[in-house]
mmCIF file of N, CA and C in Angstrom:
data_model
loop_
_atom_site.group_PDB
_atom_site.id
_atom_site.type_symbol
_atom_site.label_atom_id
_atom_site.label_comp_id
_atom_site.label_asym_id
_atom_site.label_seq_id
_atom_site.Cartn_x
_atom_site.Cartn_y
_atom_site.Cartn_z
ATOM 1 N N TYR A 3 -5.421 9.430 7.912
ATOM 2 C CA TYR A 3 -4.010 9.699 7.717
ATOM 3 C C TYR A 3 -3.760 11.187 7.504
ATOM 4 N N GLU A 4 -4.728 11.863 6.967
ATOM 5 C CA GLU A 4 -4.578 13.292 6.717
ATOM 6 C C GLU A 4 -4.380 14.058 8.025
ATOM 7 N N ALA A 5 -5.068 13.670 9.072
ATOM 8 C CA ALA A 5 -4.991 14.387 10.344
ATOM 9 C C ALA A 5 -3.793 13.974 11.195
ATOM 10 N N ASP A 6 -3.131 12.898 10.854
ATOM 11 C CA ASP A 6 -2.002 12.404 11.652
ATOM 12 C C ASP A 6 -0.719 13.106 11.211
ATOM 13 N N PRO A 7 -0.125 13.933 12.072
ATOM 14 C CA PRO A 7 1.082 14.661 11.680
ATOM 15 C C PRO A 7 2.295 13.758 11.467
ATOM 16 N N ASN A 8 2.234 12.538 11.965
ATOM 17 C CA ASN A 8 3.345 11.607 11.761
ATOM 18 C C ASN A 8 3.316 10.947 10.388
ATOM 19 N N VAL A 9 2.183 11.007 9.720
ATOM 20 C CA VAL A 9 2.065 10.455 8.367
ATOM 21 C C VAL A 9 2.429 11.563 7.390
ATOM 22 N N LYS A 10 3.459 11.335 6.610
ATOM 23 C CA LYS A 10 3.951 12.369 5.693
ATOM 24 C C LYS A 10 3.549 12.114 4.249
ATOM 25 N N MET A 11 3.235 10.853 3.917
ATOM 26 C CA MET A 11 2.812 10.509 2.567
ATOM 27 C C MET A 11 1.903 9.295 2.651
ATOM 28 N N VAL A 12 1.158 9.042 1.587
ATOM 29 C CA VAL A 12 0.232 7.915 1.539
ATOM 30 C C VAL A 12 0.568 7.086 0.313
ATOM 31 N N VAL A 13 0.516 5.765 0.478
ATOM 32 C CA VAL A 13 0.710 4.843 -0.642
ATOM 33 C C VAL A 13 -0.576 4.056 -0.810
ATOM 34 N N LEU A 14 -1.099 4.042 -2.024
ATOM 35 C CA LEU A 14 -2.342 3.346 -2.331
ATOM 36 C C LEU A 14 -2.056 2.250 -3.347
ATOM 37 N N LEU A 15 -2.500 1.046 -3.057
ATOM 38 C CA LEU A 15 -2.410 -0.056 -4.012
ATOM 39 C C LEU A 15 -3.835 -0.491 -4.298
ATOM 40 N N GLY A 16 -4.322 -0.095 -5.454
ATOM 41 C CA GLY A 16 -5.687 -0.426 -5.850
ATOM 42 C C GLY A 16 -5.695 -1.602 -6.806
ATOM 43 N N GLU A 17 -6.882 -1.900 -7.328
ATOM 44 C CA GLU A 17 -6.986 -3.017 -8.259
ATOM 45 C C GLU A 17 -8.097 -2.756 -9.261
ATOM 46 N N VAL A 18 -8.099 -3.573 -10.283
ATOM 47 C CA VAL A 18 -9.135 -3.515 -11.303
ATOM 48 C C VAL A 18 -10.485 -3.812 -10.646
ATOM 49 N N GLY A 19 -11.541 -3.195 -11.139
ATOM 50 C CA GLY A 19 -12.876 -3.404 -10.586
ATOM 51 C C GLY A 19 -13.192 -2.407 -9.489
ATOM 52 N N GLY A 20 -14.464 -2.096 -9.357
ATOM 53 C CA GLY A 20 -14.889 -1.156 -8.328
ATOM 54 C C GLY A 20 -14.529 0.279 -8.666
ATOM 55 N N VAL A 21 -14.918 1.182 -7.791
ATOM 56 C CA VAL A 21 -14.694 2.611 -8.050
ATOM 57 C C VAL A 21 -14.094 3.347 -6.851
ATOM 58 N N GLU A 22 -13.604 2.604 -5.879
ATOM 59 C CA GLU A 22 -13.109 3.243 -4.656
ATOM 60 C C GLU A 22 -11.983 4.236 -4.923
ATOM 61 N N GLU A 23 -11.145 3.947 -5.900
ATOM 62 C CA GLU A 23 -10.023 4.844 -6.204
ATOM 63 C C GLU A 23 -10.519 6.218 -6.659
ATOM 64 N N TYR A 24 -11.700 6.265 -7.263
ATOM 65 C CA TYR A 24 -12.265 7.551 -7.677
ATOM 66 C C TYR A 24 -12.698 8.381 -6.462
ATOM 67 N N HIS A 25 -13.031 7.726 -5.373
ATOM 68 C CA HIS A 25 -13.324 8.458 -4.134
ATOM 69 C C HIS A 25 -12.059 9.163 -3.637
ATOM 70 N N VAL A 26 -10.916 8.515 -3.817
ATOM 71 C CA VAL A 26 -9.637 9.133 -3.444
ATOM 72 C C VAL A 26 -9.372 10.341 -4.347
ATOM 73 N N CYS A 27 -9.669 10.203 -5.639
ATOM 74 C CA CYS A 27 -9.514 11.340 -6.562
ATOM 75 C C CYS A 27 -10.363 12.521 -6.098
ATOM 76 N N LYS A 28 -11.597 12.245 -5.699
ATOM 77 C CA LYS A 28 -12.491 13.302 -5.210
ATOM 78 C C LYS A 28 -11.924 13.943 -3.944
ATOM 79 N N MET A 29 -11.364 13.125 -3.055
ATOM 80 C CA MET A 29 -10.750 13.669 -1.837
ATOM 81 C C MET A 29 -9.592 14.597 -2.184
ATOM 82 N N MET A 30 -8.799 14.217 -3.181
ATOM 83 C CA MET A 30 -7.686 15.073 -3.596
ATOM 84 C C MET A 30 -8.219 16.364 -4.211
ATOM 85 N N ARG A 31 -9.243 16.238 -5.059
ATOM 86 C CA ARG A 31 -9.841 17.416 -5.689
ATOM 87 C C ARG A 31 -10.397 18.375 -4.647
ATOM 88 N N ASP A 32 -11.049 17.825 -3.626
ATOM 89 C CA ASP A 32 -11.681 18.641 -2.591
ATOM 90 C C ASP A 32 -10.724 19.038 -1.467
ATOM 91 N N LYS A 33 -9.442 18.739 -1.649
ATOM 92 C CA LYS A 33 -8.390 19.081 -0.675
ATOM 93 C C LYS A 33 -8.600 18.398 0.682
ATOM 94 N N LYS A 34 -9.251 17.247 0.678
ATOM 95 C CA LYS A 34 -9.395 16.460 1.904
ATOM 96 C C LYS A 34 -8.216 15.515 2.067
ATOM 97 N N LEU A 35 -7.487 15.300 0.994
ATOM 98 C CA LEU A 35 -6.231 14.549 1.022
ATOM 99 C C LEU A 35 -5.196 15.434 0.348
ATOM 100 N N THR A 36 -4.307 16.006 1.158
ATOM 101 C CA THR A 36 -3.319 16.944 0.623
ATOM 102 C C THR A 36 -1.897 16.405 0.703
ATOM 103 N N LYS A 37 -1.722 15.304 1.403
ATOM 104 C CA LYS A 37 -0.380 14.720 1.522
ATOM 105 C C LYS A 37 -0.020 14.029 0.220
ATOM 106 N N PRO A 38 1.269 13.933 -0.076
ATOM 107 C CA PRO A 38 1.675 13.255 -1.305
ATOM 108 C C PRO A 38 1.119 11.829 -1.346
ATOM 109 N N LEU A 39 0.608 11.451 -2.508
ATOM 110 C CA LEU A 39 0.039 10.123 -2.705
ATOM 111 C C LEU A 39 0.773 9.430 -3.842
ATOM 112 N N VAL A 40 1.294 8.251 -3.553
ATOM 113 C CA VAL A 40 1.861 7.385 -4.583
ATOM 114 C C VAL A 40 0.842 6.274 -4.768
ATOM 115 N N ALA A 41 0.385 6.067 -5.999
ATOM 116 C CA ALA A 41 -0.705 5.121 -6.228
ATOM 117 C C ALA A 41 -0.441 4.238 -7.438
ATOM 118 N N TRP A 42 -0.912 3.004 -7.344
ATOM 119 C CA TRP A 42 -0.857 2.073 -8.471
ATOM 120 C C TRP A 42 -2.040 1.122 -8.358
ATOM 121 N N CYS A 43 -2.745 0.951 -9.449
ATOM 122 C CA CYS A 43 -3.834 -0.020 -9.520
ATOM 123 C C CYS A 43 -3.361 -1.200 -10.351
ATOM 124 N N ILE A 44 -3.390 -2.380 -9.754
ATOM 125 C CA ILE A 44 -2.935 -3.576 -10.455
ATOM 126 C C ILE A 44 -3.992 -4.027 -11.459
ATOM 127 N N GLY A 45 -3.540 -4.767 -12.458
ATOM 128 C CA GLY A 45 -4.452 -5.306 -13.462
ATOM 129 C C GLY A 45 -4.414 -4.555 -14.772
ATOM 130 N N THR A 46 -3.362 -3.764 -14.985
ATOM 131 C CA THR A 46 -3.275 -2.998 -16.232
ATOM 132 C C THR A 46 -3.147 -3.900 -17.450
ATOM 133 N N CYS A 47 -2.740 -5.129 -17.247
ATOM 134 C CA CYS A 47 -2.599 -6.057 -18.376
ATOM 135 C C CYS A 47 -3.948 -6.602 -18.842
ATOM 136 N N SER A 48 -5.031 -6.273 -18.149
ATOM 137 C CA SER A 48 -6.341 -6.820 -18.510
ATOM 138 C C SER A 48 -6.761 -6.437 -19.924
ATOM 139 N N ASP A 49 -6.272 -5.311 -20.430
ATOM 140 C CA ASP A 49 -6.614 -4.894 -21.794
ATOM 141 C C ASP A 49 -6.013 -5.815 -22.850
ATOM 142 N N MET A 50 -5.039 -6.612 -22.473
ATOM 143 C CA MET A 50 -4.397 -7.514 -23.430
ATOM 144 C C MET A 50 -5.233 -8.767 -23.700
ATOM 145 N N PHE A 51 -6.229 -9.016 -22.875
ATOM 146 C CA PHE A 51 -7.054 -10.208 -23.029
ATOM 147 C C PHE A 51 -8.320 -9.879 -23.807
ATOM 148 N N THR A 52 -8.818 -10.857 -24.552
ATOM 149 C CA THR A 52 -10.025 -10.638 -25.356
ATOM 150 C C THR A 52 -11.302 -10.794 -24.538
ATOM 151 N N SER A 53 -11.199 -11.366 -23.350
ATOM 152 C CA SER A 53 -12.361 -11.509 -22.477
ATOM 153 C C SER A 53 -12.016 -10.937 -21.105
ATOM 154 N N GLU A 54 -13.037 -10.821 -20.260
ATOM 155 C CA GLU A 54 -12.802 -10.315 -18.910
ATOM 156 C C GLU A 54 -11.920 -11.284 -18.134
ATOM 157 N N VAL A 55 -10.991 -10.750 -17.364
ATOM 158 C CA VAL A 55 -10.071 -11.555 -16.566
ATOM 159 C C VAL A 55 -10.237 -11.136 -15.114
ATOM 160 N N GLN A 56 -10.267 -12.105 -14.224
ATOM 161 C CA GLN A 56 -10.390 -11.801 -12.803
ATOM 162 C C GLN A 56 -9.008 -11.668 -12.188
ATOM 163 N N PHE A 57 -8.870 -10.700 -11.273
ATOM 164 C CA PHE A 57 -7.602 -10.435 -10.607
ATOM 165 C C PHE A 57 -7.795 -10.413 -9.103
ATOM 166 N N GLY A 58 -6.702 -10.569 -8.404
ATOM 167 C CA GLY A 58 -6.677 -10.366 -6.961
ATOM 168 C C GLY A 58 -7.321 -11.481 -6.172
ATOM 169 N N HIS A 59 -7.266 -11.316 -4.860
ATOM 170 C CA HIS A 59 -7.786 -12.336 -3.949
ATOM 171 C C HIS A 59 -9.297 -12.472 -4.041
ATOM 172 N N ALA A 60 -9.976 -11.429 -4.461
ATOM 173 C CA ALA A 60 -11.435 -11.465 -4.516
ATOM 174 C C ALA A 60 -11.946 -11.730 -5.926
ATOM 175 N N GLY A 61 -11.039 -11.999 -6.853
ATOM 176 C CA GLY A 61 -11.454 -12.246 -8.227
ATOM 177 C C GLY A 61 -12.050 -11.016 -8.878
ATOM 178 N N SER A 62 -11.449 -9.863 -8.638
ATOM 179 C CA SER A 62 -11.964 -8.602 -9.164
ATOM 180 C C SER A 62 -11.888 -8.563 -10.681
ATOM 181 N N LEU A 63 -12.878 -7.940 -11.278
ATOM 182 C CA LEU A 63 -12.841 -7.705 -12.716
ATOM 183 C C LEU A 63 -13.545 -6.399 -13.011
ATOM 184 N N ALA A 64 -13.202 -5.828 -14.157
ATOM 185 C CA ALA A 64 -13.763 -4.536 -14.529
ATOM 186 C C ALA A 64 -15.134 -4.741 -15.159
ATOM 187 N N GLY A 65 -16.146 -4.102 -14.593
ATOM 188 C CA GLY A 65 -17.487 -4.174 -15.153
ATOM 189 C C GLY A 65 -17.716 -3.105 -16.204
ATOM 190 N N SER A 66 -16.801 -2.144 -16.299
ATOM 191 C CA SER A 66 -16.895 -1.068 -17.288
ATOM 192 C C SER A 66 -15.497 -0.515 -17.520
ATOM 193 N N ALA A 67 -15.366 0.315 -18.547
ATOM 194 C CA ALA A 67 -14.060 0.918 -18.847
ATOM 195 C C ALA A 67 -13.567 1.753 -17.667
ATOM 196 N N LEU A 68 -14.491 2.344 -16.927
ATOM 197 C CA LEU A 68 -14.149 3.168 -15.769
ATOM 198 C C LEU A 68 -13.486 2.353 -14.664
ATOM 199 N N GLU A 69 -13.784 1.054 -14.607
ATOM 200 C CA GLU A 69 -13.254 0.192 -13.556
ATOM 201 C C GLU A 69 -11.933 -0.467 -13.928
ATOM 202 N N LYS A 70 -11.430 -0.173 -15.122
ATOM 203 C CA LYS A 70 -10.152 -0.762 -15.534
ATOM 204 C C LYS A 70 -9.006 -0.066 -14.806
ATOM 205 N N ALA A 71 -7.972 -0.832 -14.541
ATOM 206 C CA ALA A 71 -6.827 -0.311 -13.789
ATOM 207 C C ALA A 71 -6.178 0.874 -14.498
ATOM 208 N N ALA A 72 -6.043 0.798 -15.809
ATOM 209 C CA ALA A 72 -5.403 1.887 -16.554
ATOM 210 C C ALA A 72 -6.191 3.187 -16.404
ATOM 211 N N ALA A 73 -7.520 3.102 -16.429
ATOM 212 C CA ALA A 73 -8.356 4.300 -16.269
ATOM 213 C C ALA A 73 -8.199 4.883 -14.868
ATOM 214 N N LYS A 74 -8.140 4.014 -13.879
ATOM 215 C CA LYS A 74 -7.972 4.485 -12.504
ATOM 216 C C LYS A 74 -6.607 5.132 -12.307
ATOM 217 N N ASN A 75 -5.563 4.511 -12.863
ATOM 218 C CA ASN A 75 -4.223 5.096 -12.752
ATOM 219 C C ASN A 75 -4.185 6.470 -13.406
ATOM 220 N N ALA A 76 -4.825 6.597 -14.566
ATOM 221 C CA ALA A 76 -4.856 7.889 -15.261
ATOM 222 C C ALA A 76 -5.604 8.932 -14.434
ATOM 223 N N ALA A 77 -6.719 8.541 -13.837
ATOM 224 C CA ALA A 77 -7.496 9.480 -13.018
ATOM 225 C C ALA A 77 -6.706 9.917 -11.789
ATOM 226 N N LEU A 78 -6.044 8.972 -11.143
ATOM 227 C CA LEU A 78 -5.239 9.313 -9.966
ATOM 228 C C LEU A 78 -4.116 10.281 -10.338
ATOM 229 N N ALA A 79 -3.450 10.023 -11.459
ATOM 230 C CA ALA A 79 -2.379 10.915 -11.915
ATOM 231 C C ALA A 79 -2.934 12.302 -12.239
ATOM 232 N N ALA A 80 -4.102 12.347 -12.876
ATOM 233 C CA ALA A 80 -4.713 13.629 -13.235
ATOM 234 C C ALA A 80 -5.076 14.452 -12.000
ATOM 235 N N HIS A 81 -5.298 13.793 -10.890
ATOM 236 C CA HIS A 81 -5.642 14.495 -9.650
ATOM 237 C C HIS A 81 -4.427 14.760 -8.763
ATOM 238 N N GLY A 82 -3.226 14.464 -9.274
ATOM 239 C CA GLY A 82 -2.012 14.835 -8.554
ATOM 240 C C GLY A 82 -1.255 13.712 -7.882
ATOM 241 N N ALA A 83 -1.743 12.491 -7.991
ATOM 242 C CA ALA A 83 -1.009 11.370 -7.398
ATOM 243 C C ALA A 83 0.219 11.061 -8.244
ATOM 244 N N VAL A 84 1.244 10.551 -7.606
ATOM 245 C CA VAL A 84 2.415 10.047 -8.319
ATOM 246 C C VAL A 84 2.082 8.611 -8.701
ATOM 247 N N VAL A 85 1.970 8.355 -9.996
ATOM 248 C CA VAL A 85 1.617 7.029 -10.500
ATOM 249 C C VAL A 85 2.778 6.533 -11.350
ATOM 250 N N PRO A 86 3.426 5.452 -10.942
ATOM 251 C CA PRO A 86 4.570 4.943 -11.710
ATOM 252 C C PRO A 86 4.114 4.340 -13.037
ATOM 253 N N ASP A 87 5.075 4.004 -13.879
ATOM 254 C CA ASP A 87 4.771 3.401 -15.175
ATOM 255 C C ASP A 87 4.338 1.950 -15.054
ATOM 256 N N SER A 88 4.743 1.299 -13.976
ATOM 257 C CA SER A 88 4.406 -0.111 -13.787
ATOM 258 C C SER A 88 4.529 -0.454 -12.306
ATOM 259 N N PHE A 89 4.030 -1.629 -11.946
ATOM 260 C CA PHE A 89 4.172 -2.091 -10.565
ATOM 261 C C PHE A 89 5.644 -2.229 -10.203
ATOM 262 N N ASP A 90 6.463 -2.620 -11.191
ATOM 263 C CA ASP A 90 7.897 -2.806 -10.943
ATOM 264 C C ASP A 90 8.585 -1.520 -10.499
ATOM 265 N N THR A 91 8.040 -0.376 -10.863
ATOM 266 C CA THR A 91 8.672 0.897 -10.500
ATOM 267 C C THR A 91 7.964 1.599 -9.334
ATOM 268 N N LEU A 92 7.024 0.898 -8.694
ATOM 269 C CA LEU A 92 6.313 1.477 -7.550
ATOM 270 C C LEU A 92 7.276 1.829 -6.416
ATOM 271 N N GLY A 93 8.194 0.937 -6.103
ATOM 272 C CA GLY A 93 9.160 1.201 -5.032
ATOM 273 C C GLY A 93 10.008 2.426 -5.320
ATOM 274 N N GLY A 94 10.426 2.580 -6.570
ATOM 275 C CA GLY A 94 11.211 3.749 -6.956
ATOM 276 C C GLY A 94 10.418 5.040 -6.822
ATOM 277 N N ALA A 95 9.123 4.980 -7.152
ATOM 278 C CA ALA A 95 8.267 6.162 -7.019
ATOM 279 C C ALA A 95 8.106 6.550 -5.550
ATOM 280 N N ILE A 96 7.934 5.554 -4.697
ATOM 281 C CA ILE A 96 7.826 5.819 -3.253
ATOM 282 C C ILE A 96 9.117 6.454 -2.750
ATOM 283 N N ASN A 97 10.246 5.906 -3.171
ATOM 284 C CA ASN A 97 11.552 6.422 -2.749
ATOM 285 C C ASN A 97 11.761 7.859 -3.222
ATOM 286 N N LYS A 98 11.339 8.149 -4.434
ATOM 287 C CA LYS A 98 11.503 9.502 -4.983
ATOM 288 C C LYS A 98 10.703 10.521 -4.159
ATOM 289 N N VAL A 99 9.463 10.184 -3.830
ATOM 290 C CA VAL A 99 8.639 11.090 -3.019
ATOM 291 C C VAL A 99 9.236 11.232 -1.621
ATOM 292 N N TYR A 100 9.697 10.128 -1.059
ATOM 293 C CA TYR A 100 10.332 10.163 0.267
ATOM 294 C C TYR A 100 11.535 11.108 0.256
ATOM 295 N N LYS A 101 12.409 10.958 -0.727
ATOM 296 C CA LYS A 101 13.604 11.813 -0.797
ATOM 297 C C LYS A 101 13.236 13.279 -0.982
ATOM 298 N N LYS A 102 12.176 13.550 -1.736
ATOM 299 C CA LYS A 102 11.721 14.926 -1.917
ATOM 300 C C LYS A 102 11.254 15.503 -0.578
ATOM 301 N N LEU A 103 10.505 14.715 0.181
ATOM 302 C CA LEU A 103 10.034 15.171 1.493
ATOM 303 C C LEU A 103 11.202 15.404 2.449
ATOM 304 N N VAL A 104 12.226 14.577 2.355
ATOM 305 C CA VAL A 104 13.431 14.772 3.176
ATOM 306 C C VAL A 104 14.114 16.073 2.776
ATOM 307 N N SER A 105 14.280 16.290 1.469
ATOM 308 C CA SER A 105 14.972 17.499 1.002
ATOM 309 C C SER A 105 14.201 18.772 1.353
ATOM 310 N N GLU A 106 12.880 18.669 1.453
ATOM 311 C CA GLU A 106 12.053 19.821 1.837
ATOM 312 C C GLU A 106 11.986 20.006 3.354
ATOM 313 N N GLY A 107 12.585 19.085 4.102
ATOM 314 C CA GLY A 107 12.563 19.171 5.556
ATOM 315 C C GLY A 107 11.267 18.690 6.185
ATOM 316 N N LYS A 108 10.400 18.065 5.403
ATOM 317 C CA LYS A 108 9.128 17.568 5.938
ATOM 318 C C LYS A 108 9.293 16.227 6.643
ATOM 319 N N ILE A 109 10.349 15.511 6.276
ATOM 320 C CA ILE A 109 10.714 14.280 6.974
ATOM 321 C C ILE A 109 12.119 14.477 7.502
ATOM 322 N N ILE A 110 12.297 14.269 8.787
ATOM 323 C CA ILE A 110 13.617 14.341 9.408
ATOM 324 C C ILE A 110 14.120 12.909 9.551
ATOM 325 N N VAL A 111 15.210 12.608 8.872
ATOM 326 C CA VAL A 111 15.769 11.260 8.920
ATOM 327 C C VAL A 111 16.375 11.033 10.293
ATOM 328 N N LYS A 112 15.979 9.942 10.894
ATOM 329 C CA LYS A 112 16.497 9.590 12.215
ATOM 330 C C LYS A 112 17.414 8.387 12.075
ATOM 331 N N GLU A 113 18.355 8.309 12.996
ATOM 332 C CA GLU A 113 19.263 7.173 13.001
ATOM 333 C C GLU A 113 18.464 5.912 13.318
ATOM 334 N N GLU A 114 18.711 4.867 12.530
ATOM 335 C CA GLU A 114 18.021 3.609 12.797
ATOM 336 C C GLU A 114 18.530 3.011 14.088
ATOM 337 N N ILE A 115 17.608 2.500 14.855
ATOM 338 C CA ILE A 115 17.994 1.873 16.116
ATOM 339 C C ILE A 115 17.852 0.355 15.979
ATOM 340 N N GLU A 116 18.655 -0.324 16.741
ATOM 341 C CA GLU A 116 18.595 -1.785 16.756
ATOM 342 C C GLU A 116 17.287 -2.205 17.430
ATOM 343 N N PRO A 117 16.502 -3.074 16.786
ATOM 344 C CA PRO A 117 15.264 -3.507 17.444
ATOM 345 C C PRO A 117 15.575 -4.287 18.719
ATOM 346 N N PRO A 118 14.686 -4.227 19.684
ATOM 347 C CA PRO A 118 14.951 -4.949 20.934
ATOM 348 C C PRO A 118 15.027 -6.456 20.691
ATOM 349 N N LYS A 119 15.834 -7.097 21.486
ATOM 350 C CA LYS A 119 15.983 -8.546 21.385
ATOM 351 C C LYS A 119 14.743 -9.217 21.961
ATOM 352 N N VAL A 120 14.347 -10.292 21.332
ATOM 353 C CA VAL A 120 13.240 -11.092 21.845
ATOM 354 C C VAL A 120 13.716 -11.724 23.146
ATOM 355 N N PRO A 121 12.883 -11.719 24.175
ATOM 356 C CA PRO A 121 13.340 -12.223 25.475
ATOM 357 C C PRO A 121 13.901 -13.645 25.432
ATOM 358 N N MET A 122 13.299 -14.501 24.615
ATOM 359 C CA MET A 122 13.836 -15.863 24.529
ATOM 360 C C MET A 122 13.419 -16.486 23.208
ATOM 361 N N ASP A 123 14.154 -17.473 22.811
ATOM 362 C CA ASP A 123 13.871 -18.194 21.587
ATOM 363 C C ASP A 123 12.636 -19.076 21.794
ATOM 364 N N TYR A 124 11.670 -18.994 20.905
ATOM 365 C CA TYR A 124 10.427 -19.747 21.041
ATOM 366 C C TYR A 124 10.674 -21.252 21.065
ATOM 367 N N ASP A 125 11.474 -21.751 20.115
ATOM 368 C CA ASP A 125 11.731 -23.196 20.070
ATOM 369 C C ASP A 125 12.381 -23.687 21.362
ATOM 370 N N TRP A 126 13.337 -22.920 21.876
ATOM 371 C CA TRP A 126 13.998 -23.298 23.127
ATOM 372 C C TRP A 126 12.991 -23.302 24.277
ATOM 373 N N ALA A 127 12.131 -22.271 24.324
ATOM 374 C CA ALA A 127 11.149 -22.173 25.404
ATOM 375 C C ALA A 127 10.143 -23.323 25.339
ATOM 376 N N ARG A 128 9.774 -23.727 24.139
ATOM 377 C CA ARG A 128 8.840 -24.840 23.997
ATOM 378 C C ARG A 128 9.477 -26.150 24.446
ATOM 379 N N VAL A 129 10.710 -26.391 24.020
ATOM 380 C CA VAL A 129 11.416 -27.616 24.398
ATOM 381 C C VAL A 129 11.655 -27.654 25.903
ATOM 382 N N SER A 130 11.951 -26.504 26.485
ATOM 383 C CA SER A 130 12.233 -26.467 27.923
ATOM 384 C C SER A 130 10.956 -26.446 28.765
ATOM 385 N N THR A 131 9.818 -26.555 28.112
ATOM 386 C CA THR A 131 8.477 -26.576 28.729
ATOM 387 C C THR A 131 8.064 -25.263 29.387
ATOM 388 N N LEU A 132 8.744 -24.166 29.060
ATOM 389 C CA LEU A 132 8.262 -22.859 29.514
ATOM 390 C C LEU A 132 6.968 -22.501 28.783
ATOM 391 N N ILE A 133 6.833 -23.029 27.576
ATOM 392 C CA ILE A 133 5.612 -22.856 26.793
ATOM 393 C C ILE A 133 5.095 -24.250 26.484
ATOM 394 N N LYS A 134 3.843 -24.492 26.790
ATOM 395 C CA LYS A 134 3.238 -25.787 26.491
ATOM 396 C C LYS A 134 2.206 -25.580 25.398
ATOM 397 N N VAL A 135 2.317 -26.334 24.343
ATOM 398 C CA VAL A 135 1.392 -26.235 23.224
ATOM 399 C C VAL A 135 0.376 -27.355 23.353
ATOM 400 N N LYS A 136 -0.888 -26.961 23.442
ATOM 401 C CA LYS A 136 -1.979 -27.938 23.516
ATOM 402 C C LYS A 136 -2.968 -27.599 22.416
ATOM 403 N N GLY A 137 -3.047 -28.439 21.418
ATOM 404 C CA GLY A 137 -3.971 -28.178 20.317
ATOM 405 C C GLY A 137 -3.561 -26.930 19.573
ATOM 406 N N LYS A 138 -4.538 -26.079 19.294
ATOM 407 C CA LYS A 138 -4.281 -24.865 18.521
ATOM 408 C C LYS A 138 -3.906 -23.681 19.401
ATOM 409 N N GLN A 139 -4.062 -23.800 20.706
ATOM 410 C CA GLN A 139 -3.821 -22.669 21.596
ATOM 411 C C GLN A 139 -2.560 -22.902 22.424
ATOM 412 N N SER A 140 -1.716 -21.909 22.477
ATOM 413 C CA SER A 140 -0.514 -21.999 23.308
ATOM 414 C C SER A 140 -0.838 -21.530 24.716
ATOM 415 N N LEU A 141 -0.312 -22.233 25.685
ATOM 416 C CA LEU A 141 -0.453 -21.819 27.078
ATOM 417 C C LEU A 141 0.891 -21.291 27.547
ATOM 418 N N HIS A 142 0.927 -20.078 28.051
ATOM 419 C CA HIS A 142 2.175 -19.455 28.488
ATOM 420 C C HIS A 142 2.209 -19.421 30.009
ATOM 421 N N PHE A 143 3.334 -19.810 30.577
ATOM 422 C CA PHE A 143 3.489 -19.826 32.030
ATOM 423 C C PHE A 143 4.468 -18.777 32.466
#
């Protein structure tokens, strides 16, 4: 994303467990990631539990204090990322960075265009036998 001139900012959604977010901190420190970064690591509530709690689709959990979401959020903020106060304010943080980039002229707002119309309604095409469904695979004519 750093080399793509069309990418103006990066949004990172991390999680409790693992250390990948610290690799991003190192990239920021080493100036390999210079674009604005808005970041949030989920699982900050894990400190409220007396035992380890698993989060996310992979059942992530912190194996050390370094792997806790709060520690990762603090590290990302210390390296220059915009880290909101909570997941609920992530959208607002993204919007704030976006508006700043617009005001600096780094993002040129373009008029929204109407998306192209789908050539035909799927249900109608299926009923009219333009599309035949056999098992799990659709056959298109």
